[in-house]
PDB file of C-alpha atoms in Angstrom:
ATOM      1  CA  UNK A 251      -7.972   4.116 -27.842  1.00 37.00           C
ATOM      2  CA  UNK A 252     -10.800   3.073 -24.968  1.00 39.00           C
ATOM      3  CA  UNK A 253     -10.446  -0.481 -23.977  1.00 42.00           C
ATOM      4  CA  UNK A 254     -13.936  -1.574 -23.374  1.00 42.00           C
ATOM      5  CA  UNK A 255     -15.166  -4.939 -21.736  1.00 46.00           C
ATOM      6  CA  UNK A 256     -16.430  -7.514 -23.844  1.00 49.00           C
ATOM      7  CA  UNK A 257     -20.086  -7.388 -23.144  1.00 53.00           C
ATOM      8  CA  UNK A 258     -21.134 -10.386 -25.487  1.00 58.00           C
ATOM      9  CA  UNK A 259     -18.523 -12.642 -23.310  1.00 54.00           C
ATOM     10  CA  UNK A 260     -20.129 -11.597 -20.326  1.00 53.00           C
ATOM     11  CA  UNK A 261     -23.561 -12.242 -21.224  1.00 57.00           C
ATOM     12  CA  UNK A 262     -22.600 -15.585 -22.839  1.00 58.00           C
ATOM     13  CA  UNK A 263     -21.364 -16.104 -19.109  1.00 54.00           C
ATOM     14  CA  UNK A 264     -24.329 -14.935 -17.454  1.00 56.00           C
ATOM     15  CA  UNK A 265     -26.053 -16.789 -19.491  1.00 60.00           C
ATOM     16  CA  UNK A 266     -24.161 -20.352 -18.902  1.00 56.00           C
ATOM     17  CA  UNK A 267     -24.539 -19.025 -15.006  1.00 52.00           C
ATOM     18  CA  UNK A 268     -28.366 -19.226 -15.022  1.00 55.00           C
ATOM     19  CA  UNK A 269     -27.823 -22.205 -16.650  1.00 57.00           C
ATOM     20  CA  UNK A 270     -26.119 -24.209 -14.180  1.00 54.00           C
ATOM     21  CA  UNK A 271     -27.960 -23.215 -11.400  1.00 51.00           C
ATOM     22  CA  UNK A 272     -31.567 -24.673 -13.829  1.00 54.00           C
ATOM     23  CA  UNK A 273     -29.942 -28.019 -14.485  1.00 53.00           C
ATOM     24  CA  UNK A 274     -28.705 -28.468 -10.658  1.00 52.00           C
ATOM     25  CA  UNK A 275     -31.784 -27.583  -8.956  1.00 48.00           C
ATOM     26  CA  UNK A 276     -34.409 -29.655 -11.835  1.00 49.00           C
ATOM     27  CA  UNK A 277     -32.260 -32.796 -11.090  1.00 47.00           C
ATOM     28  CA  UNK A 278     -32.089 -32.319  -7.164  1.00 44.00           C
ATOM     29  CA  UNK A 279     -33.729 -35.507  -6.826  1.00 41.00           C
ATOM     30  CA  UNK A 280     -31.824 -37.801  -9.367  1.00 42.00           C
ATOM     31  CA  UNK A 281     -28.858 -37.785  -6.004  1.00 53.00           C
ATOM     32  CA  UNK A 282     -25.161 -38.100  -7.091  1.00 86.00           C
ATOM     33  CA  UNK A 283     -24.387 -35.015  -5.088  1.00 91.00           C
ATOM     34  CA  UNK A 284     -21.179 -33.645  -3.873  1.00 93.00           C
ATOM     35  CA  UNK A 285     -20.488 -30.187  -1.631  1.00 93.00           C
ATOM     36  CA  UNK A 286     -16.949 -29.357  -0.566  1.00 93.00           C
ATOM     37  CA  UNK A 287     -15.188 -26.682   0.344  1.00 92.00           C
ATOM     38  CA  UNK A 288     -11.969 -25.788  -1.521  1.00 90.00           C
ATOM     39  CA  UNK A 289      -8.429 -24.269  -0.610  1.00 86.00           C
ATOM     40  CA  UNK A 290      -6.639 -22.322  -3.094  1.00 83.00           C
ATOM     41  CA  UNK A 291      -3.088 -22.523  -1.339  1.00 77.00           C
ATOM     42  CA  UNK A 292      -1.277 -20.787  -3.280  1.00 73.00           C
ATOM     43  CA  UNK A 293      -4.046 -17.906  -4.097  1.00 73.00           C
ATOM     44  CA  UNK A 294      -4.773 -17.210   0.058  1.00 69.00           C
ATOM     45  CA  UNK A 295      -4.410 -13.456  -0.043  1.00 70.00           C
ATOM     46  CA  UNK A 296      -7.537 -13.121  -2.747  1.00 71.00           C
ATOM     47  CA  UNK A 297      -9.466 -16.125  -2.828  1.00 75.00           C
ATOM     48  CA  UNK A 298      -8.798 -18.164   0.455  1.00 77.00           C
ATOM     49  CA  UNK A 299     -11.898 -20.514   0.208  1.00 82.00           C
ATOM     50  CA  UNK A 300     -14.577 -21.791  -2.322  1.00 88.00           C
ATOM     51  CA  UNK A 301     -17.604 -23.332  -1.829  1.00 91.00           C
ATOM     52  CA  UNK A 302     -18.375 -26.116  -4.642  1.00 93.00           C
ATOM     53  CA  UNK A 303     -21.479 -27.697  -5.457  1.00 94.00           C
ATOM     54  CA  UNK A 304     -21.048 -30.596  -7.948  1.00 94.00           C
ATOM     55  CA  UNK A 305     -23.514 -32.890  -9.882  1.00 93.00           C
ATOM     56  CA  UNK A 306     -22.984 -36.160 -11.750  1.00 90.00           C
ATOM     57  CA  UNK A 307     -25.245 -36.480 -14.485  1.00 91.00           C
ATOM     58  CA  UNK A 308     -23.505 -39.867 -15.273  1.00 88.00           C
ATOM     59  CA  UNK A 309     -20.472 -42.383 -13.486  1.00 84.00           C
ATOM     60  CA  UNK A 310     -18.189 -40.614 -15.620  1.00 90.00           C
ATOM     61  CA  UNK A 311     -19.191 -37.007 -16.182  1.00 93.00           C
ATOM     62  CA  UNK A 312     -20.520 -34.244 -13.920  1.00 94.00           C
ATOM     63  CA  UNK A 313     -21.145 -30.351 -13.309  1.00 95.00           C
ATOM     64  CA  UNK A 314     -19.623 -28.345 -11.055  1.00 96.00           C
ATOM     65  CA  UNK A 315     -20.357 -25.004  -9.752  1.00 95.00           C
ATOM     66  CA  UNK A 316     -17.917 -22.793  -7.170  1.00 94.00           C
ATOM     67  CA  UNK A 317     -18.402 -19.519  -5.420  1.00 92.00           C
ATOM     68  CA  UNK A 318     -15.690 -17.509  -3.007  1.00 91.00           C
ATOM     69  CA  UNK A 319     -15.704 -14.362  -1.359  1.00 88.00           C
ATOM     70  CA  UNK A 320     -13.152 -12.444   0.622  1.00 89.00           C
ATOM     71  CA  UNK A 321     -13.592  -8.950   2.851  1.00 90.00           C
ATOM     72  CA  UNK A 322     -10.788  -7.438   4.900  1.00 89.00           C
ATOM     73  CA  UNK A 323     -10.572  -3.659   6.629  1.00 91.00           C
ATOM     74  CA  UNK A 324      -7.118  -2.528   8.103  1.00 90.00           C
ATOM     75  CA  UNK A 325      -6.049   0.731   9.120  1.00 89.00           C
ATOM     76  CA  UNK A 326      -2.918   2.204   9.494  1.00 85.00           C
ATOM     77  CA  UNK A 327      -2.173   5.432  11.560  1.00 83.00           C
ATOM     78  CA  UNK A 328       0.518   7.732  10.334  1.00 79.00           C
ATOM     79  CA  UNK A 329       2.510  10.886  11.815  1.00 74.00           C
ATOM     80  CA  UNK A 330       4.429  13.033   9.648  1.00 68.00           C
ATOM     81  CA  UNK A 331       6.948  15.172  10.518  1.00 67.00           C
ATOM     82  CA  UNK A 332       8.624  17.413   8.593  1.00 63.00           C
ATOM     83  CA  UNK A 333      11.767  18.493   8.100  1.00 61.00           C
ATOM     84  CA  UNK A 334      13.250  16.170  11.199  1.00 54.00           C
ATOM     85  CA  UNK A 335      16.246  18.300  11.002  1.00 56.00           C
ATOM     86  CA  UNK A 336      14.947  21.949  11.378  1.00 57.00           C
ATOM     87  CA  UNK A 337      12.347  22.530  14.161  1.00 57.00           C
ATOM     88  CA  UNK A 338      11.871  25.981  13.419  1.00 59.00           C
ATOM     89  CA  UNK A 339       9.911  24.458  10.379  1.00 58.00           C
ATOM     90  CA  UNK A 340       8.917  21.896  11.298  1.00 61.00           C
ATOM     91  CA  UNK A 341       5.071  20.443  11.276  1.00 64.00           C
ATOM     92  CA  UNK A 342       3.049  17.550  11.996  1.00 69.00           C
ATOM     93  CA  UNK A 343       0.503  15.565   9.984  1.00 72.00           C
ATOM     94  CA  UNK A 344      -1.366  12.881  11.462  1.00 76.00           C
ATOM     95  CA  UNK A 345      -3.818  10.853   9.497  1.00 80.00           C
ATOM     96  CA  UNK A 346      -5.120   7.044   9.133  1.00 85.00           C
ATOM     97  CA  UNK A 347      -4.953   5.601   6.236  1.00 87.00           C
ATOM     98  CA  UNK A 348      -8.203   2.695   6.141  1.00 91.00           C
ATOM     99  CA  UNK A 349      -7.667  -0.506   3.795  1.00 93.00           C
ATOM    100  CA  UNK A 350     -10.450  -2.031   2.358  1.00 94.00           C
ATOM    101  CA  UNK A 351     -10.781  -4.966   0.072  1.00 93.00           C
ATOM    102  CA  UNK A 352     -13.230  -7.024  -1.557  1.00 93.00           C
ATOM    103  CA  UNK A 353     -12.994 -10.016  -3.809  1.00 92.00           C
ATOM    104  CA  UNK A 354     -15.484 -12.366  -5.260  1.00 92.00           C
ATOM    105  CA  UNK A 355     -15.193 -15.485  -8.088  1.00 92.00           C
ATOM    106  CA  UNK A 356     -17.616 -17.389  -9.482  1.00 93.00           C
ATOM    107  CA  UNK A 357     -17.032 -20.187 -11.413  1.00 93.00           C
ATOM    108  CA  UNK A 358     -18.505 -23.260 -13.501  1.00 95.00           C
ATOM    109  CA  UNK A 359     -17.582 -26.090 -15.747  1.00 96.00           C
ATOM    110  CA  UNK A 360     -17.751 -29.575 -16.816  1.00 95.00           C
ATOM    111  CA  UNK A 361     -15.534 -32.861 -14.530  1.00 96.00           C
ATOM    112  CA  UNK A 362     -15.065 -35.806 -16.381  1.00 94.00           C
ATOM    113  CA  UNK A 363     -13.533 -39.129 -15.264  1.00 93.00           C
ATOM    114  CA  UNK A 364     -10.055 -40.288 -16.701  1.00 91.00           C
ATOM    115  CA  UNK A 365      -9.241 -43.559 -17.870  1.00 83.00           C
ATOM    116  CA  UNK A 366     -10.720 -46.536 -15.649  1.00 80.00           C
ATOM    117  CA  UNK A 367     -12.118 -46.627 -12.666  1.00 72.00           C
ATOM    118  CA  UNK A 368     -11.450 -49.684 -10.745  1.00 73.00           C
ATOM    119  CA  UNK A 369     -13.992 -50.468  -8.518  1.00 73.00           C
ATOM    120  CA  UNK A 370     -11.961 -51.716  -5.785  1.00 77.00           C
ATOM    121  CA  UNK A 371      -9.849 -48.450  -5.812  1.00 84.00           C
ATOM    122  CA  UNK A 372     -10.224 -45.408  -3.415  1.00 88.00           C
ATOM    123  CA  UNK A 373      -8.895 -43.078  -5.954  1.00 90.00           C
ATOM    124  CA  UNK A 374     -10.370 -41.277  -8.746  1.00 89.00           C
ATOM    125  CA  UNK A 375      -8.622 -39.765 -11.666  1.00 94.00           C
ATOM    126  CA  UNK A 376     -10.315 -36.880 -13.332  1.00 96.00           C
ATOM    127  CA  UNK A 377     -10.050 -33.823 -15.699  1.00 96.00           C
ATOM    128  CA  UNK A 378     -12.027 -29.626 -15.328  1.00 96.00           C
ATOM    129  CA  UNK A 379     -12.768 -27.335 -17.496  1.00 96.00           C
ATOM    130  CA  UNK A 380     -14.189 -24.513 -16.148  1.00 96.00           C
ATOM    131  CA  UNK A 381     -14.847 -20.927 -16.705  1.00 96.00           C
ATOM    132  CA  UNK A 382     -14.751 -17.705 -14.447  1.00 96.00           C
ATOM    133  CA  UNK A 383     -15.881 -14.674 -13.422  1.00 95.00           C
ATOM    134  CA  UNK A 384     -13.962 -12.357 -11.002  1.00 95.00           C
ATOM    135  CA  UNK A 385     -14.791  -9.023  -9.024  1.00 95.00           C
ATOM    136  CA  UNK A 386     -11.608  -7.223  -6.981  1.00 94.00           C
ATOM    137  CA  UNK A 387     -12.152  -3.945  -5.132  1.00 95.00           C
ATOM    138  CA  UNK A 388      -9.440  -2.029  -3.571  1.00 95.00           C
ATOM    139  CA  UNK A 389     -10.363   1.082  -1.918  1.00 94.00           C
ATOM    140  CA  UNK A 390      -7.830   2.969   0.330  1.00 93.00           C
ATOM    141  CA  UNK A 391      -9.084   5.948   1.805  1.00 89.00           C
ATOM    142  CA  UNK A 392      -7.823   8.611   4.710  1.00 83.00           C
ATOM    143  CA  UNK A 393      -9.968   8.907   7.459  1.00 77.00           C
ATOM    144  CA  UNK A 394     -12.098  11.847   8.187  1.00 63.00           C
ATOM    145  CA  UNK A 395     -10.601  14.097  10.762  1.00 55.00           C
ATOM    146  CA  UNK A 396      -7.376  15.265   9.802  1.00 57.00           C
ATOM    147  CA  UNK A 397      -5.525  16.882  12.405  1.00 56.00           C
ATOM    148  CA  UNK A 398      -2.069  18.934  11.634  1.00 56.00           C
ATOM    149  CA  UNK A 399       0.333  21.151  13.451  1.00 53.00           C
ATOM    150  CA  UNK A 400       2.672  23.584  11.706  1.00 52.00           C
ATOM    151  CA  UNK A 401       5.095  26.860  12.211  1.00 49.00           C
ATOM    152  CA  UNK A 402       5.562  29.017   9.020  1.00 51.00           C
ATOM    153  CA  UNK A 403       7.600  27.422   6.334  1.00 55.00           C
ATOM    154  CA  UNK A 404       9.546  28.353   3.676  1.00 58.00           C
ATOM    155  CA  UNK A 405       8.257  29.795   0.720  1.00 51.00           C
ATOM    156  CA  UNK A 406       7.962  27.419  -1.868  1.00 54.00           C
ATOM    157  CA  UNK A 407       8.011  23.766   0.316  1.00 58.00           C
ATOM    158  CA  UNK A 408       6.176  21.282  -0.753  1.00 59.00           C
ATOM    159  CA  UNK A 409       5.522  17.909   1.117  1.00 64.00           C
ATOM    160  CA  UNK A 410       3.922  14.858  -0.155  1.00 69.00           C
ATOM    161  CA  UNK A 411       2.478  12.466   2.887  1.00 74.00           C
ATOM    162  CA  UNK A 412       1.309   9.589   1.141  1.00 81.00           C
ATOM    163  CA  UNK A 413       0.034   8.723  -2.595  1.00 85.00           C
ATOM    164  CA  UNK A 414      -2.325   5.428  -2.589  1.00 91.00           C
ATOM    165  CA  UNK A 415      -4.512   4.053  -5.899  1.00 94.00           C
ATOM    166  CA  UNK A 416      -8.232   2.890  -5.894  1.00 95.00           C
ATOM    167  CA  UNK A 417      -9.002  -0.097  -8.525  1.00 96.00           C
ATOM    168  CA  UNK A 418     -11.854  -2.042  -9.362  1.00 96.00           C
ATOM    169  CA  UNK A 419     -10.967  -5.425 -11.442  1.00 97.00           C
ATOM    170  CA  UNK A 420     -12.946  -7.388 -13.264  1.00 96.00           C
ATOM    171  CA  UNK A 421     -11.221 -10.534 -14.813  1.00 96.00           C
ATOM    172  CA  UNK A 422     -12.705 -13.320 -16.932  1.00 96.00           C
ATOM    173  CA  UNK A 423     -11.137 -16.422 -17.727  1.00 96.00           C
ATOM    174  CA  UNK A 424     -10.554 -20.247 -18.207  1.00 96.00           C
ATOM    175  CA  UNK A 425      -9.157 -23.286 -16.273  1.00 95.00           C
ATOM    176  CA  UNK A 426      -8.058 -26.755 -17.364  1.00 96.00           C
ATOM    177  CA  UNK A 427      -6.937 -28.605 -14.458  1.00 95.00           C
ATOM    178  CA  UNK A 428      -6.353 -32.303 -13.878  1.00 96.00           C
ATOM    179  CA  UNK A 429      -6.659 -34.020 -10.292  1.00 95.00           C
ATOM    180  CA  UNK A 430      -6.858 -36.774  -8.135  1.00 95.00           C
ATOM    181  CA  UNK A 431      -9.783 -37.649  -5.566  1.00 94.00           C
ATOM    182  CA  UNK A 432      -9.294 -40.244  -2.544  1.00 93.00           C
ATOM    183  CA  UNK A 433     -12.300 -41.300  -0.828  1.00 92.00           C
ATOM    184  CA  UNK A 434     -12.200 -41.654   3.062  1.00 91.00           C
ATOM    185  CA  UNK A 435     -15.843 -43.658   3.122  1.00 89.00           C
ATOM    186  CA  UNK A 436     -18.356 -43.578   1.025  1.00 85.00           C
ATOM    187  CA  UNK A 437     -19.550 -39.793   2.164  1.00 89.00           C
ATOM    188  CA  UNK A 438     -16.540 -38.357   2.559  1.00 92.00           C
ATOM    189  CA  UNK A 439     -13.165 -37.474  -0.158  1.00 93.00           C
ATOM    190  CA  UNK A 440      -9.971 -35.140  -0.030  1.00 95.00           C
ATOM    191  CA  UNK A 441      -9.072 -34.142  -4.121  1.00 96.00           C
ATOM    192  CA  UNK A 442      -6.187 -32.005  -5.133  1.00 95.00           C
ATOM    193  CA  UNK A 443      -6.004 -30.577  -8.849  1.00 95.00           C
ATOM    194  CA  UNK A 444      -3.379 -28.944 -10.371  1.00 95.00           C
ATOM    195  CA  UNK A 445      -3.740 -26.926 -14.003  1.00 95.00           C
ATOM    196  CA  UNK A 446      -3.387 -23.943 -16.675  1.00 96.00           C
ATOM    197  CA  UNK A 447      -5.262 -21.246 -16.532  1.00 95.00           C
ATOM    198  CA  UNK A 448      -5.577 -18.223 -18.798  1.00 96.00           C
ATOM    199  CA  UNK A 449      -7.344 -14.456 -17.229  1.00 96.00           C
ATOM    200  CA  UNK A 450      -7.930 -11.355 -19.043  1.00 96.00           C
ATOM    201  CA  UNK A 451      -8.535  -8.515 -16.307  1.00 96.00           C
ATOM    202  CA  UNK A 452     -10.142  -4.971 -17.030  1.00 97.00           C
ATOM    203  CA  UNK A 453      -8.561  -2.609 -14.303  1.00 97.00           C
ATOM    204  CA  UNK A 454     -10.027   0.883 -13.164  1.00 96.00           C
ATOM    205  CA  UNK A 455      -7.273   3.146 -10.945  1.00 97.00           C
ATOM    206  CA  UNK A 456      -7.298   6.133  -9.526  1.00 95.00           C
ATOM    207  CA  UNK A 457      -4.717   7.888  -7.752  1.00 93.00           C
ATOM    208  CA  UNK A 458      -5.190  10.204  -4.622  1.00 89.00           C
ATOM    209  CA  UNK A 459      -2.252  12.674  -2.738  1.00 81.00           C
ATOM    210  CA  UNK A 460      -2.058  13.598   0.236  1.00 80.00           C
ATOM    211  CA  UNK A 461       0.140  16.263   1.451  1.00 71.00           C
ATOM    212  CA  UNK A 462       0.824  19.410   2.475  1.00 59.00           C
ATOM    213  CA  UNK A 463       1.499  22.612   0.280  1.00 59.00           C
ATOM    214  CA  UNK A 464       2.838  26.292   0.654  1.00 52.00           C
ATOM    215  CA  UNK A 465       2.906  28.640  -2.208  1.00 53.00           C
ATOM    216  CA  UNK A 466       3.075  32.139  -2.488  1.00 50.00           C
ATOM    217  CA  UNK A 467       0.092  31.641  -5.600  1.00 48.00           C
ATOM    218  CA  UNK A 468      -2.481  29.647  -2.997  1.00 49.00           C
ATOM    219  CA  UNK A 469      -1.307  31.698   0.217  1.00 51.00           C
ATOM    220  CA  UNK A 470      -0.335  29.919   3.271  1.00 50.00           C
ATOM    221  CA  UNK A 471      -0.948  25.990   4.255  1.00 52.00           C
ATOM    222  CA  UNK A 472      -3.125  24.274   2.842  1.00 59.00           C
ATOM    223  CA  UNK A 473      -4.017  20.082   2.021  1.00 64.00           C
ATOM    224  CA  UNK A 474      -4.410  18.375  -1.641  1.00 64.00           C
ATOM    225  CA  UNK A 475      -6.684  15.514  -1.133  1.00 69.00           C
ATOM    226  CA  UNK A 476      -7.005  14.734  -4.993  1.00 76.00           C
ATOM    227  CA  UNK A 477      -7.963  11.897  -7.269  1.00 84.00           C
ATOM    228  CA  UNK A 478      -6.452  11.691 -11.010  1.00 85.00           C
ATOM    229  CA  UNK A 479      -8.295  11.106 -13.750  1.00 87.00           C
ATOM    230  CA  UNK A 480      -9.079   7.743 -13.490  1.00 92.00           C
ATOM    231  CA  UNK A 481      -6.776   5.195 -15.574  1.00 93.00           C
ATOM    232  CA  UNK A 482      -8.017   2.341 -17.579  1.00 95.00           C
ATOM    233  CA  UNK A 483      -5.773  -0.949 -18.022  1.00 95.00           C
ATOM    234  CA  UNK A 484      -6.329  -4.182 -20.010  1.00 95.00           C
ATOM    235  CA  UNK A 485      -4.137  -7.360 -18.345  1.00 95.00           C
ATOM    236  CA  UNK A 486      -3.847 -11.197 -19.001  1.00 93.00           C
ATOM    237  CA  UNK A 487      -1.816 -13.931 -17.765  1.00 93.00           C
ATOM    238  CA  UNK A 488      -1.402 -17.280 -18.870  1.00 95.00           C
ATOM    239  CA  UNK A 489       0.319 -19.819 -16.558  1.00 93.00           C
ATOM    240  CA  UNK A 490       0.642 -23.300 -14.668  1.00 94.00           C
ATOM    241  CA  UNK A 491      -0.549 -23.825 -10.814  1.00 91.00           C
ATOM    242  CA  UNK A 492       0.701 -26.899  -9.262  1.00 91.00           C
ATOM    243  CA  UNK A 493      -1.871 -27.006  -6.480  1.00 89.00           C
ATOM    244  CA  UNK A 494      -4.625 -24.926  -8.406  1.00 89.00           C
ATOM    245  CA  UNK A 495      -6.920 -26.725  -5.203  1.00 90.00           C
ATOM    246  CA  UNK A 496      -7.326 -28.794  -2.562  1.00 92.00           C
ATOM    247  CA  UNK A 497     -10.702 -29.537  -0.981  1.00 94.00           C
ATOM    248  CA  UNK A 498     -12.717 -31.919   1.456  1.00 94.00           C
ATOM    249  CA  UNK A 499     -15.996 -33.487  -0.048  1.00 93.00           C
ATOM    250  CA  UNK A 500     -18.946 -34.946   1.038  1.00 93.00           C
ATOM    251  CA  UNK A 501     -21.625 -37.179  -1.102  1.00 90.00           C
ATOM    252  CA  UNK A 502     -24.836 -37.796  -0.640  1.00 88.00           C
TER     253      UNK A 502
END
């Protein structure tokens, strides 16, 4: 059966988005501001850095809002050879195989103080809820320009180069984290928070190969460059991040 993706959760999200965004910018004035930027240390490969906007509607409750993005392009260059044993049939295949990624999270939810505040005290105890939206795009692809070398082979050989997978994620989700916040001055804080978190992802793959063929039915050498039929998969995962972030604040 089709796994589809919730669309009434995702509007409800949108919707809580737009939100957000209304209820920070009408009470710009009102002050009680905080931006930071956050460091998911134990997350660096997808989402290295957020940027947080956060407003406290009252000493012991607030909004907060987070966005991060991440881009990276790496290439690889490849030769084949093949057989390394037999240069009577032997060929060459060169190709480069280019990495791209793409990953963006958006997030929002509700802080709320915990226990007491004592006035006197630098630290400040707190509790998050939030909800998320993720976006992960994986696209591998072999460079244009394909250059190959080759004697006769045998009837019948068949070579594979390389087999890579194109997915696009989308995962929505929620976050209850608890954390502490020290503040340096009065503009400036460090907080760390540490939580559960529960994902459900909605994955999209499709598989390419890349090789090199000879059969008596196709005649001679020829290249397969082709995708499956692409593969739909449904994921979650529930679990417990000790250092879910760590960021450096300033108030104003």
């Amino acid at each position: 059966m089709k796994k589809v993706i919730p669309t009434t959760w995702l509007k409800a999200i949108t919707t809580l988005y737009f939100l957000m965004i209304i209820i920070f910018t009408s009470n710009a004035q009102q002050g009680n501001w905080e931006i930071g930027i956050g460091l998911r240390p134990l997350n660096l490969k997808d989402e290295p850095y957020t940027l947080m906007l956060k407003k406290h509607i009252s000493p012991r409750v607030g909004l907060r809002f987070g966005l991060s993005a991440m881009y990276n392009s790496s290439s690889e260059h490849f030769r084949y050879i093949h057989p390394y044993y037999d240069t009577l049939y032997s060929f060459f295949i060169k190709y480069t195989l280019v990495d791209t990624k793409l990953y963006t999270s958006t997030w929002f939810g509700l802080q709320y103080q915990i226990g007491r505040k004592n006035s006197n005290s630098r630290f400040f105890w707190y509790g998050a809820s939030d909800a998320f939206i993720k976006y992960r795009w994986e696209y591998p692809h072999l460079q244009k320009g394909v250059d190959y070398i080759n004697s006769t082979l045998r009837p019948g050989d068949y070579i594979v180069a390389t087999t890579y997978d194109q997915r696009k994620t989308l995962a929505v989700g929620f976050r209850q984290s608890f954390g502490v916040q020290y503040f340096l001055n009065s503009s400036f804080s460090v907080a760390t928070e540490a939580g559960f978190y529960y994902e459900t992802s909605f994955t999209k793959t499709t598989n390419f190969l890349f090789g090199a063929l000879n059969s008596p039915s196709i005649g001679g050498l020829g290249f397969i460059v082709g995708p499956s039929s692409p593969r739909n998969d449904e994921d979650f995962q529930l679990g417990f991040s000790p250092v879910m972030q760590f960021s450096f604040n300033y108030h104003f």
